[in-house]
Short mmCIF file of C-alpha atoms and ligand atoms in Angstrom, two decimals:
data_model
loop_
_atom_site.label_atom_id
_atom_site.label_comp_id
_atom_site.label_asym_id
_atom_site.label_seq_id
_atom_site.Cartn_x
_atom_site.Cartn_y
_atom_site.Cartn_z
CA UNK A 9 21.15 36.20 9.50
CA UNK A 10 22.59 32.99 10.25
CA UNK A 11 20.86 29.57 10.15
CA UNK A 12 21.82 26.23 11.26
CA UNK A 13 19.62 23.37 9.24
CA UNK A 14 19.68 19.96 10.72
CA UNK A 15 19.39 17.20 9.28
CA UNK A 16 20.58 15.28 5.73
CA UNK A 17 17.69 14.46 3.85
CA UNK A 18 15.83 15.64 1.12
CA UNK A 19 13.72 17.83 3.33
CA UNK A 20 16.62 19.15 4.80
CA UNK A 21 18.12 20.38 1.33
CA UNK A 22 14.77 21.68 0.45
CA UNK A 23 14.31 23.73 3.56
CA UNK A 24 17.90 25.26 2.98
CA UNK A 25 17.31 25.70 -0.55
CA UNK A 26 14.30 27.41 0.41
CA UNK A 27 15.96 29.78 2.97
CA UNK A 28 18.64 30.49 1.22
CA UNK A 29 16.25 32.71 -1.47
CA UNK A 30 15.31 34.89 1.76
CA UNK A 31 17.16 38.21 1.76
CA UNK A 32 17.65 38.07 5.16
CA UNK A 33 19.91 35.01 4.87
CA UNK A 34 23.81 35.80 4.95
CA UNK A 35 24.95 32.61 5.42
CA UNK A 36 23.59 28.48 6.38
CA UNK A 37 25.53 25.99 8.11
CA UNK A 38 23.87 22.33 7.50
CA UNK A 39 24.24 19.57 10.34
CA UNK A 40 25.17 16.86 8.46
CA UNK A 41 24.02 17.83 5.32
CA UNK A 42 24.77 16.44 1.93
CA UNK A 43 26.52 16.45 -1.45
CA UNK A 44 23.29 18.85 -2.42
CA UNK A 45 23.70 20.85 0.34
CA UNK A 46 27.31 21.51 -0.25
CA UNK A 47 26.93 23.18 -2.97
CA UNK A 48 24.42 26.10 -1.30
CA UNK A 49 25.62 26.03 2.17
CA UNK A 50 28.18 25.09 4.75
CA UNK A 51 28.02 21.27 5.94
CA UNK A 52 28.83 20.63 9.72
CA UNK A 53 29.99 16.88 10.78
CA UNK A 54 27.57 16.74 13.49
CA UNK A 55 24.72 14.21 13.86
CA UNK A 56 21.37 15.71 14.37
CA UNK A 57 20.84 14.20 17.61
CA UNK A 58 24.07 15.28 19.38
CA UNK A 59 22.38 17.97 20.76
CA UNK A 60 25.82 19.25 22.90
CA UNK A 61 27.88 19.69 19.95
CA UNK A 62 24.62 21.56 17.97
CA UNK A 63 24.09 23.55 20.91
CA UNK A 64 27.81 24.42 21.14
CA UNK A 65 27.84 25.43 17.51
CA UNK A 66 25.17 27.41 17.06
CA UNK A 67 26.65 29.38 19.76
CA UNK A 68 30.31 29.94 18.63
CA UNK A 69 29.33 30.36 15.28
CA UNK A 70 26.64 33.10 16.38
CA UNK A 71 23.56 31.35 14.78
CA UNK A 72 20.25 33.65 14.45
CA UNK A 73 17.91 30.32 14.10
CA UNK A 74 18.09 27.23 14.04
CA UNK A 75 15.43 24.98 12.05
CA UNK A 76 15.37 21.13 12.48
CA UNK A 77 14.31 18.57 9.83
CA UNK A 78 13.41 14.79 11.45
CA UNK A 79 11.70 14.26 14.57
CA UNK A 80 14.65 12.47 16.58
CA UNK A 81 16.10 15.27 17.62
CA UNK A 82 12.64 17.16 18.57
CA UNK A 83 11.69 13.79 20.74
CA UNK A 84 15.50 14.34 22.17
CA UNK A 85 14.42 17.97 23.39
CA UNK A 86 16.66 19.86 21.06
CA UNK A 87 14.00 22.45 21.00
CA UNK A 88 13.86 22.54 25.17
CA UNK A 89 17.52 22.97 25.13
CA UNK A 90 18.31 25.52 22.49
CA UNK A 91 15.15 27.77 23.96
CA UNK A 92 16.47 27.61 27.63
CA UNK A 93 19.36 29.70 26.85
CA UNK A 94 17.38 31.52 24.85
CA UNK A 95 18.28 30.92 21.21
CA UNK A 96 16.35 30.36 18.37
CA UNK A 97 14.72 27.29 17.21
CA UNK A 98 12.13 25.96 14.41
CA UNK A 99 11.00 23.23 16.01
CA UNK A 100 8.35 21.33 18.30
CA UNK A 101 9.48 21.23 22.18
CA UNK A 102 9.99 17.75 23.44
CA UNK A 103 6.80 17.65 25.04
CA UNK A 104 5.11 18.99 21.75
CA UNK A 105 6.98 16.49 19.82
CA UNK A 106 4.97 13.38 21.72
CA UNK A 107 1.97 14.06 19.19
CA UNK A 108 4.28 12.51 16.88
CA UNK A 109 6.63 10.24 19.38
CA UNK A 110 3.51 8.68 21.38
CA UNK A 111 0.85 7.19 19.20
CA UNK A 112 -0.60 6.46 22.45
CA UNK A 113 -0.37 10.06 23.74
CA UNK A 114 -1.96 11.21 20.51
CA UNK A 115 -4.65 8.81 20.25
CA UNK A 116 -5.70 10.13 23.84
CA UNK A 117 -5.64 13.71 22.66
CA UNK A 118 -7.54 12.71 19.60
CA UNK A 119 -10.12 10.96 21.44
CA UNK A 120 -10.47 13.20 24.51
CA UNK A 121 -10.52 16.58 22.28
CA UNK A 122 -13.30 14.62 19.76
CA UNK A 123 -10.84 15.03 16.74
CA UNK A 124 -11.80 12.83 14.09
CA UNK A 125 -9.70 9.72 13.72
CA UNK A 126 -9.94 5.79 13.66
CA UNK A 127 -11.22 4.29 16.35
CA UNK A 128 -8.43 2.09 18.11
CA UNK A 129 -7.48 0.16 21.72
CA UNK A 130 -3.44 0.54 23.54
CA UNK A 131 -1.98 -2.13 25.38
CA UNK A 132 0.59 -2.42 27.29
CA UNK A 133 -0.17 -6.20 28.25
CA UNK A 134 0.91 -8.66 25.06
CA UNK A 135 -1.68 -11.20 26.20
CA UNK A 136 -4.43 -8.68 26.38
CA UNK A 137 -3.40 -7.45 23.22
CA UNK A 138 -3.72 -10.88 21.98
CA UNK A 139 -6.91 -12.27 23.15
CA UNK A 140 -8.23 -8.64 21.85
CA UNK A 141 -7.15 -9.53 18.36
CA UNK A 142 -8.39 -12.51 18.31
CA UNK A 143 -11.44 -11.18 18.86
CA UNK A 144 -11.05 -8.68 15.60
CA UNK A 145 -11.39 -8.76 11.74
CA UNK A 146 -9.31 -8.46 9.27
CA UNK A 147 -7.59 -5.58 7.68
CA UNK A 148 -6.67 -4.69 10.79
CA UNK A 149 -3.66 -2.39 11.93
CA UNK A 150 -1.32 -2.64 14.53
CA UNK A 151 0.95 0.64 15.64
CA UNK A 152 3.85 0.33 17.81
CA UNK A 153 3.77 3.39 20.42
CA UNK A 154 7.17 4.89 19.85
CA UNK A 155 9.22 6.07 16.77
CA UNK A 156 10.43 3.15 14.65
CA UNK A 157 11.73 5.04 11.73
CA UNK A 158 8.22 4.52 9.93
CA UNK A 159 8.34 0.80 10.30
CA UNK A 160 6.68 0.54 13.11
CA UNK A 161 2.74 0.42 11.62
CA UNK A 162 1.58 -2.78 10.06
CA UNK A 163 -1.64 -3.01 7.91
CA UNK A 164 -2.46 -6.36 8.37
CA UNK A 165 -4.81 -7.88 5.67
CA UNK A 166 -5.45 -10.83 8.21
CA UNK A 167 -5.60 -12.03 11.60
CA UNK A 168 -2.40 -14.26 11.74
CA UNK A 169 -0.55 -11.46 10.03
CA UNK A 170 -1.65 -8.75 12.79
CA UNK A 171 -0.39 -11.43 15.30
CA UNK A 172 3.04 -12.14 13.83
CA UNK A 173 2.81 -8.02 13.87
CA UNK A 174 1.91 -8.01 17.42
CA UNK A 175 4.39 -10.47 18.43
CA UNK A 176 7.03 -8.92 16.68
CA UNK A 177 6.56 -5.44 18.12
CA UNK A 178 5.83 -6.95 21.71
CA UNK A 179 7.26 -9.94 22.39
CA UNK A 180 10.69 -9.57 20.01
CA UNK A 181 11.09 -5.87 20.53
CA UNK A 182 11.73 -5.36 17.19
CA UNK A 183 11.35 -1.94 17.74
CA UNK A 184 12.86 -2.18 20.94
CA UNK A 185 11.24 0.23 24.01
CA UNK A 186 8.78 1.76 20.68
CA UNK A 187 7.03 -1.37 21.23
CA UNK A 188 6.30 -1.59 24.94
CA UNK A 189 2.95 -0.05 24.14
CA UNK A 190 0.68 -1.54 21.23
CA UNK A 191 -2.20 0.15 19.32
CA UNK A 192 -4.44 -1.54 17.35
CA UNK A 193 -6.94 0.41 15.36
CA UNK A 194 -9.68 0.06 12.68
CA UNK A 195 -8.37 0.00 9.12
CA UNK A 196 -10.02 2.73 6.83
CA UNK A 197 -9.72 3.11 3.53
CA UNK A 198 -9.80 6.28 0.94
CA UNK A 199 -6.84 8.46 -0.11
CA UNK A 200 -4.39 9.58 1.49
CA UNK A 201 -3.28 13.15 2.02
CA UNK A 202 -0.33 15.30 4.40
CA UNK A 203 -1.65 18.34 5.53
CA UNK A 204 0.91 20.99 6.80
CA UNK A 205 -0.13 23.89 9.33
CA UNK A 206 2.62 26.29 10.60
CA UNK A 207 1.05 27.31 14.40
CA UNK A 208 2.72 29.49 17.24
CA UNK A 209 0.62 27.42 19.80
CA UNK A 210 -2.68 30.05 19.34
CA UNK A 211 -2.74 30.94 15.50
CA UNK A 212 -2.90 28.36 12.63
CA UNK A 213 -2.18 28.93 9.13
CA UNK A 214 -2.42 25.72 7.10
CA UNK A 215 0.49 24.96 4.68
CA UNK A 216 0.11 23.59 1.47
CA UNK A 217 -1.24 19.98 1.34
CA UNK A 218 0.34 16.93 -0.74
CA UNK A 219 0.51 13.63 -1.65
CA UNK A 220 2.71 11.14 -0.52
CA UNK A 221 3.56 7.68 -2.10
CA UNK A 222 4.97 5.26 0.59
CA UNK A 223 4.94 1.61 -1.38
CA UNK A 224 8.31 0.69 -2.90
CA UNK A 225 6.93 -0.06 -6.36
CA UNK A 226 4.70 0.89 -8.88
CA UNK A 227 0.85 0.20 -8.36
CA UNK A 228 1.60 0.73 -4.65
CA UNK A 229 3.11 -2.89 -4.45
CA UNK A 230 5.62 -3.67 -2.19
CA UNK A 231 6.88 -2.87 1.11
CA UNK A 232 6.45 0.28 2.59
CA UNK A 233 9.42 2.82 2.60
CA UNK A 234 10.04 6.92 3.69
CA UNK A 235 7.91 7.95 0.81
CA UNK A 236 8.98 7.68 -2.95
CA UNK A 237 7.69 10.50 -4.48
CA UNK A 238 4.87 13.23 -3.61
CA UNK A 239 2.86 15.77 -5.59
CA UNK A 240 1.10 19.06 -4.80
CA UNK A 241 -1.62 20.35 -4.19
CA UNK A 242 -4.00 17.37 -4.46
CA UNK A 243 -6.49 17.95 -6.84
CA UNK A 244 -9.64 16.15 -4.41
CA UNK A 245 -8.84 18.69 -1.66
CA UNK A 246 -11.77 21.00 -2.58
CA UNK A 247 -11.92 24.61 -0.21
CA UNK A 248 -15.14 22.90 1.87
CA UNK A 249 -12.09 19.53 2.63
CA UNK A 250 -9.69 22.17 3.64
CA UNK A 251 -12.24 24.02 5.81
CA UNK A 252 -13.34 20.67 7.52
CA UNK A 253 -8.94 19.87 7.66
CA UNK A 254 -8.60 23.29 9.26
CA UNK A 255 -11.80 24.10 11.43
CA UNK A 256 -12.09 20.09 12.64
CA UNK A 257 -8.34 18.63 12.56
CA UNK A 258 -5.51 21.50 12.69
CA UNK A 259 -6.83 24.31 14.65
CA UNK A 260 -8.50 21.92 17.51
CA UNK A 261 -5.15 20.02 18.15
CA UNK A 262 -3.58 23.67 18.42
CA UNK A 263 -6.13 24.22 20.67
CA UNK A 264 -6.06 20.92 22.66
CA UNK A 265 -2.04 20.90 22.98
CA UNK A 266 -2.60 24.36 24.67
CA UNK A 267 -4.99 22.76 26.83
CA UNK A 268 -2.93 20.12 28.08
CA UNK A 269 0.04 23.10 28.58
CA UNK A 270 2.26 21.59 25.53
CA UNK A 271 2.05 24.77 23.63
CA UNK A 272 2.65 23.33 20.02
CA UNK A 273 5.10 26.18 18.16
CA UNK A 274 6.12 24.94 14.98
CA UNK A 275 4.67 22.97 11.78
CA UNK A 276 2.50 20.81 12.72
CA UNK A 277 2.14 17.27 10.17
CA UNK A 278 -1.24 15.63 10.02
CA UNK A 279 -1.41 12.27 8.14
CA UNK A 280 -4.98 11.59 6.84
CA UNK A 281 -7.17 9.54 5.18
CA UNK A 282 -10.28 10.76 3.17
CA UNK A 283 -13.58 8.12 3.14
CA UNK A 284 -16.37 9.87 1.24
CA UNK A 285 -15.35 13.63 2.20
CA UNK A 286 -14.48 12.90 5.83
CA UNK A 287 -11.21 13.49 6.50
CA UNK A 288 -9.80 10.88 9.70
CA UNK A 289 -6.21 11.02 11.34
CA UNK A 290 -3.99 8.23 10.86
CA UNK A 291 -1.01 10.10 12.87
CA UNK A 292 0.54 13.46 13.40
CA UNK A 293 4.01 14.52 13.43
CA UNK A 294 6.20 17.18 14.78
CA UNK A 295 8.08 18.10 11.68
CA UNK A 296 7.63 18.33 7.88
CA UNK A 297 7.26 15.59 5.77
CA UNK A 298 9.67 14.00 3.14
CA UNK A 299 9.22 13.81 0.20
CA UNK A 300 6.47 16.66 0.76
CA UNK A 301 8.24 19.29 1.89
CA UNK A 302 10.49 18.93 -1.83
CA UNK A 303 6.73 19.84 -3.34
CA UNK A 304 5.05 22.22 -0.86
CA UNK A 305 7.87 24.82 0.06
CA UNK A 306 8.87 25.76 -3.52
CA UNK A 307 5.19 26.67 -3.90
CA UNK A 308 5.53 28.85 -1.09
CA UNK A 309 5.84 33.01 -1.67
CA UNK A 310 5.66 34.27 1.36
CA UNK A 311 9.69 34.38 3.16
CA UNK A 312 10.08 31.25 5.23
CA UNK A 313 12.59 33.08 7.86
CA UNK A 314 9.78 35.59 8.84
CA UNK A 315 7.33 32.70 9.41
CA UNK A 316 9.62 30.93 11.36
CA UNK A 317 10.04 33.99 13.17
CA UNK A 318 6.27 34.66 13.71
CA UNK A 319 5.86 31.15 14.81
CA UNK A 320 8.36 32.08 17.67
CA UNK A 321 7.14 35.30 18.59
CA UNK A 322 3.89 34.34 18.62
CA UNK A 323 3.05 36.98 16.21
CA UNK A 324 1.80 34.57 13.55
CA UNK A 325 -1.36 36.34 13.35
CA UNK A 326 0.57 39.26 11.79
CA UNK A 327 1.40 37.19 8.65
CA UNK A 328 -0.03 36.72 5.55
CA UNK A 329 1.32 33.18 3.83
CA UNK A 330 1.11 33.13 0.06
CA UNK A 331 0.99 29.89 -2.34
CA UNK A 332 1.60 30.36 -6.01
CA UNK A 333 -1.37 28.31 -7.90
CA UNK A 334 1.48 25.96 -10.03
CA UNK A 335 1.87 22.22 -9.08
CA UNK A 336 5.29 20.45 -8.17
CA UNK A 337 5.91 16.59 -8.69
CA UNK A 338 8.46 15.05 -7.30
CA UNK A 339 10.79 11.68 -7.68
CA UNK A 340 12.37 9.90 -5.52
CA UNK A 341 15.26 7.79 -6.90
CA UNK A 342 16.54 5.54 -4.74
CA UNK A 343 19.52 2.88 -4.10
CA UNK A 344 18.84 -0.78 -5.46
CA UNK A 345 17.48 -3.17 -2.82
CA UNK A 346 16.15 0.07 -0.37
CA UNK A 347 13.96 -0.31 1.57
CA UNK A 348 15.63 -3.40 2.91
CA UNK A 349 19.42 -3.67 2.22
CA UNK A 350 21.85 -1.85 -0.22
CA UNK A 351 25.24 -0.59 -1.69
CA UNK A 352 26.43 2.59 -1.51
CA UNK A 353 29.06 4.84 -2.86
CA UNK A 354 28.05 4.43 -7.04
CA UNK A 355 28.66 7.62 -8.62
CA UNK A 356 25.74 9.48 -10.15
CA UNK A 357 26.20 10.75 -13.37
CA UNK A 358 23.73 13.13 -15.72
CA UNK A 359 22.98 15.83 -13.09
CA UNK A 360 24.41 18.87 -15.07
CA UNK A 361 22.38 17.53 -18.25
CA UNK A 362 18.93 18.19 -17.17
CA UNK A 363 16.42 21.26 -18.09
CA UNK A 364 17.10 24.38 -16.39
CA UNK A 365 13.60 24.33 -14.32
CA UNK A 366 14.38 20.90 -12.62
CA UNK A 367 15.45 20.89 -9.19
CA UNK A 368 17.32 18.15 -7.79
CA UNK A 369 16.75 17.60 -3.82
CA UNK A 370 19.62 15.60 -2.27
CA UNK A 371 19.16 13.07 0.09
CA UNK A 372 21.53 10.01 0.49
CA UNK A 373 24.72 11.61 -1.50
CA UNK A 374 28.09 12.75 -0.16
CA UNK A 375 30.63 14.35 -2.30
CA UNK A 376 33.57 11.51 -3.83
CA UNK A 377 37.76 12.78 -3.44
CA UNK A 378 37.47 14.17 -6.55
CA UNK A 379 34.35 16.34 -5.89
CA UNK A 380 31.79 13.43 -7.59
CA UNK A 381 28.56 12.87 -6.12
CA UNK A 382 28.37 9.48 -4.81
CA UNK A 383 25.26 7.55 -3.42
CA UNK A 384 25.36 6.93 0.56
CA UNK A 385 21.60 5.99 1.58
CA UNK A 386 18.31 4.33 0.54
CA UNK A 387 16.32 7.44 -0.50
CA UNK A 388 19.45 9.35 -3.09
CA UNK A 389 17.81 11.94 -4.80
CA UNK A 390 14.38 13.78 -5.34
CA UNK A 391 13.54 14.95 -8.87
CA UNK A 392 11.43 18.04 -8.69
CA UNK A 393 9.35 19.95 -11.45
CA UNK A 394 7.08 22.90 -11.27
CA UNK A 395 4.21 22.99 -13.71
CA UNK A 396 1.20 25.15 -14.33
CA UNK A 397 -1.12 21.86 -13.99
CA UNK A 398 0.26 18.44 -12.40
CA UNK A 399 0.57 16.88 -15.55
CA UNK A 400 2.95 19.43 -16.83
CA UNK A 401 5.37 19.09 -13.80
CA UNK A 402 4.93 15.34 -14.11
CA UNK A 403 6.48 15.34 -18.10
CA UNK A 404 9.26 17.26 -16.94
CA UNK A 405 10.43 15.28 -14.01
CA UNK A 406 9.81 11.95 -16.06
CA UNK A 407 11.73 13.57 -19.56
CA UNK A 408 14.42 14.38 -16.93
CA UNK A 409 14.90 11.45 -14.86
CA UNK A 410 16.50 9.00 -17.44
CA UNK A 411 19.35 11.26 -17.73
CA UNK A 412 20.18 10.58 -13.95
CA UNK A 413 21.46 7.06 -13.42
CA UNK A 414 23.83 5.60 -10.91
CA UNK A 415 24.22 1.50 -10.83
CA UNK A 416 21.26 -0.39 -9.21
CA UNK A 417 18.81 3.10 -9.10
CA UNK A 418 15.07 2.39 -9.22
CA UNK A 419 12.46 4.95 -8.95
CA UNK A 420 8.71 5.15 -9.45
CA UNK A 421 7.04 5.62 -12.44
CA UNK A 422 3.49 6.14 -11.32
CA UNK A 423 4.11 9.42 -9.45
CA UNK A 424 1.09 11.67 -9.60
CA UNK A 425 -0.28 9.67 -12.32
CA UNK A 426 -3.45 10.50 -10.30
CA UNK A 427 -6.73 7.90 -11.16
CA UNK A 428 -10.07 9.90 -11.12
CA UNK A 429 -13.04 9.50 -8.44
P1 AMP B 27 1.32 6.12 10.08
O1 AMP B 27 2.81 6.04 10.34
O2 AMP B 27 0.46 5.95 11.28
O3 AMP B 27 0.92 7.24 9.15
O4 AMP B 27 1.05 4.83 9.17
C1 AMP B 27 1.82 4.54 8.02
C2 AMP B 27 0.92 4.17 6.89
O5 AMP B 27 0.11 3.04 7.27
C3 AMP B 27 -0.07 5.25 6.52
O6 AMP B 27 0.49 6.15 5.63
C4 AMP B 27 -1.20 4.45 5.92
O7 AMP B 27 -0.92 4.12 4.57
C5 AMP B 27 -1.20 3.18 6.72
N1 AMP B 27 -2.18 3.28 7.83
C6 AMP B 27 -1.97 3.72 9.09
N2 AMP B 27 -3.09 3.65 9.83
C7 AMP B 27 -4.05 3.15 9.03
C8 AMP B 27 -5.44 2.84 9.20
N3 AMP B 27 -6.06 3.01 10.36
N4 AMP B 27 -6.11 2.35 8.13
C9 AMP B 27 -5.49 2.14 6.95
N5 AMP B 27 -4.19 2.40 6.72
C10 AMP B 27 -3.46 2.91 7.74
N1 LIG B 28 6.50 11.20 3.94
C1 LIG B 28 6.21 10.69 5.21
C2 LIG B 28 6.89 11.33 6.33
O1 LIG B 28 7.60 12.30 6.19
O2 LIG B 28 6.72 10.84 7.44
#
């Protein structure tokens, strides 16, 4: 077979990476790729959301299936577009993908289908909004409607700050059309956990779950970025959590999207938070998550093309999905300054020198004249480990890491250094 992966992150490398171990793979193009996913595959200079040229592509170079990485081009309708002319796609149809593109849209679902989340208020009227928050106490959190390339949710610890939030989204447009509609929603506290369930719009089989560290620094300080570093499978996700996930969360928003005729094919992403066993959603998305997809798929046994397959045959009932009992941590290293502004193009030197069982994920990297790897975005790399317990993939990605260094690099050092209770 023949894949097309789009996308350049470190999800993206993962998921070819992961694909490329299935014996039904021949050969995988990567749309735009990176320096990591040079090296395994075929990089196209397309952009993930010119949906023409990807369409055009995948059809002269007689692509079996095509499997998309961020949600841009899933709220674009790349799905609707490569399934009308009947090709194959991994992905969420545009309509699908609003779970994830319309907090609004998913709140609704949420609260009309009695699927546990926190309890919240839309506007589309700034001065309602206003005199509503006024009304409110602090922590409080204020979600702009559309995607804002995760910026677009503010916990605000008080009420001035959820203003300046409010007026920012609203009134400034910082988010531009994202912020013509305004949630604002109970803050709830506990821990934090992405739960993954593949689903061809009837069956659901959940994915493996993980950890995700959005703060910048150490101690979860600082602002909040893509996610630097994630670890699986968390070790508070007993089988009764993962039978409430499944039987209250995952398999009623199957359910529900079917209802509302958006049959959801594809992996669906939930993002919640656990208060004293009761897991709440804080979003969904239409895609997998990075950095847990670098922790969750290498964990996988089962072959990824014939669940991707399933999923679009609806035959996912006919699958068994297998997860080997290790652990994976993984790093994210990432350009001085990100998440606000950087440099780019520092070489990175050390990454033949590391153990044989380390995997290194690519994410902003392109490959130099010469053939070095150069840094060319916020996130650069993701340091991956497998270990029979957590603590044993954690040594190994933290022995590795020093041996990696480009000019202005900071990573955490607190990944899945996991606090008990
Ligand atoms: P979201 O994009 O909706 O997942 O929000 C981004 C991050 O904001 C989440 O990962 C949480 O850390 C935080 N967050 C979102 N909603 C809430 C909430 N209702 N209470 C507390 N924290 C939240
Ligand atoms: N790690 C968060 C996300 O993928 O949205």
């Amino acid at each position: 077979m023949k894949i097309l992966v789009v996308g350049s992150g470190g999800r993206e490398h993962t998921l070819v990476w992961k694909l490329a171990q299935s014996p039904k793979v021949k050969e995988i193009y990567v749309a735009p790729g990176n320096a990591g996913t040079a090296q395994i595959a075929q990089n196209l200079d397309i952009k993930p959301t010119d949906i023409d040229a990807l369409v055009k592509t995948a059809g002269e170079k007689g692509v079996d299936l095509t499997v998309v990485g961020p949600e841009a081009p899933l709220a674009e309708g790349i799905a609707d577009r490569f399934l009308i002319r009947g090709m194959q796609i991994f992905g969420a149809t545009s309509q699908a993908t609003e779970i994830e593109s319309s907090k609004v849209f998913s709140k609704e679902l949420m609260q009309k289908y009695n699927i546990p989340c926190a309890q919240s208020v839309s506007f589309s009227d700034y001065k309602k909004a206003k005199e509503y928050l006024q009304q409110q106490k602090a922590p409080i959190v204020v979600k702009a409607d559309g995607l804002a390339a995760g910026k677009g949710v503010i916990v605000a610890e008080t009420i001035p700050q959820a203003m300046e939030a409010l007026s920012k989204i609203m009134e400034a447009k910082a988010f531009g059309a994202a912020g013509d509609h305004v949630i604002i929603e109970e803050y709830l506290s506990g821990r934090e956990m992405s739960v993954f369930a593949f689903s061809d719009g009837h069956t659901v089989i959940p994915m493996m779950s993980a950890c995700d560290y959005k703060p910048a620094f150490d101690g979860n300080k600082g602002p909040n970025t893509g996610g630097m570093g994630s670890y699986s499978p968390p070790p508070f996700l007993t089988p009764a959590l993962a039978e409430t996930v499944r039987d209250k969360i995952m398999e009623p928003t199957v359910k529900a999207m079917h209802e509302e005729s958006r049959p959801y094919r594809g992996i669906l992403y939930g993002g919640l938070m656990i208060s004293d066993g009761n897991p709440k959603v804080l979003e969904f998305n239409a895609r997998f998550g990075d950095p847990e997809a670098q922790v969750t798929l290498p964990l996988l046994e089962t072959d990824l093309v014939d669940i991707m397959l399933a999923v679009n045959d609806n035959k996912l009932d006919q699958i068994k999905v297998d997860w080997s009992d290790d652990a994976c941590v993984g790093v994210v290293m990432a350009s001085g300054g990100y998440p606000g502004s950087y440099k780019t193009g520092f070489a990175i030197s050390g990454l033949d020198n590391l153990d044989k069982d380390i995997v290194v994920f690519h994410a902003g990297t392109k490959l130099g004249s010469d053939g070095e790897v150069l840094t060319s975005g916020g996130r650069v790399l993701t340091v991956m480990a497998r270990g029979k317990t957590l603590n044993e993939a954690r040594e190994k990605v933290y022995a590795n890491i020093p041996r990696i260094q480009f000019e202005g690099c900071h990573y955490r050092k607190d990944i899945a250094l996991i606090k008990e209770g």
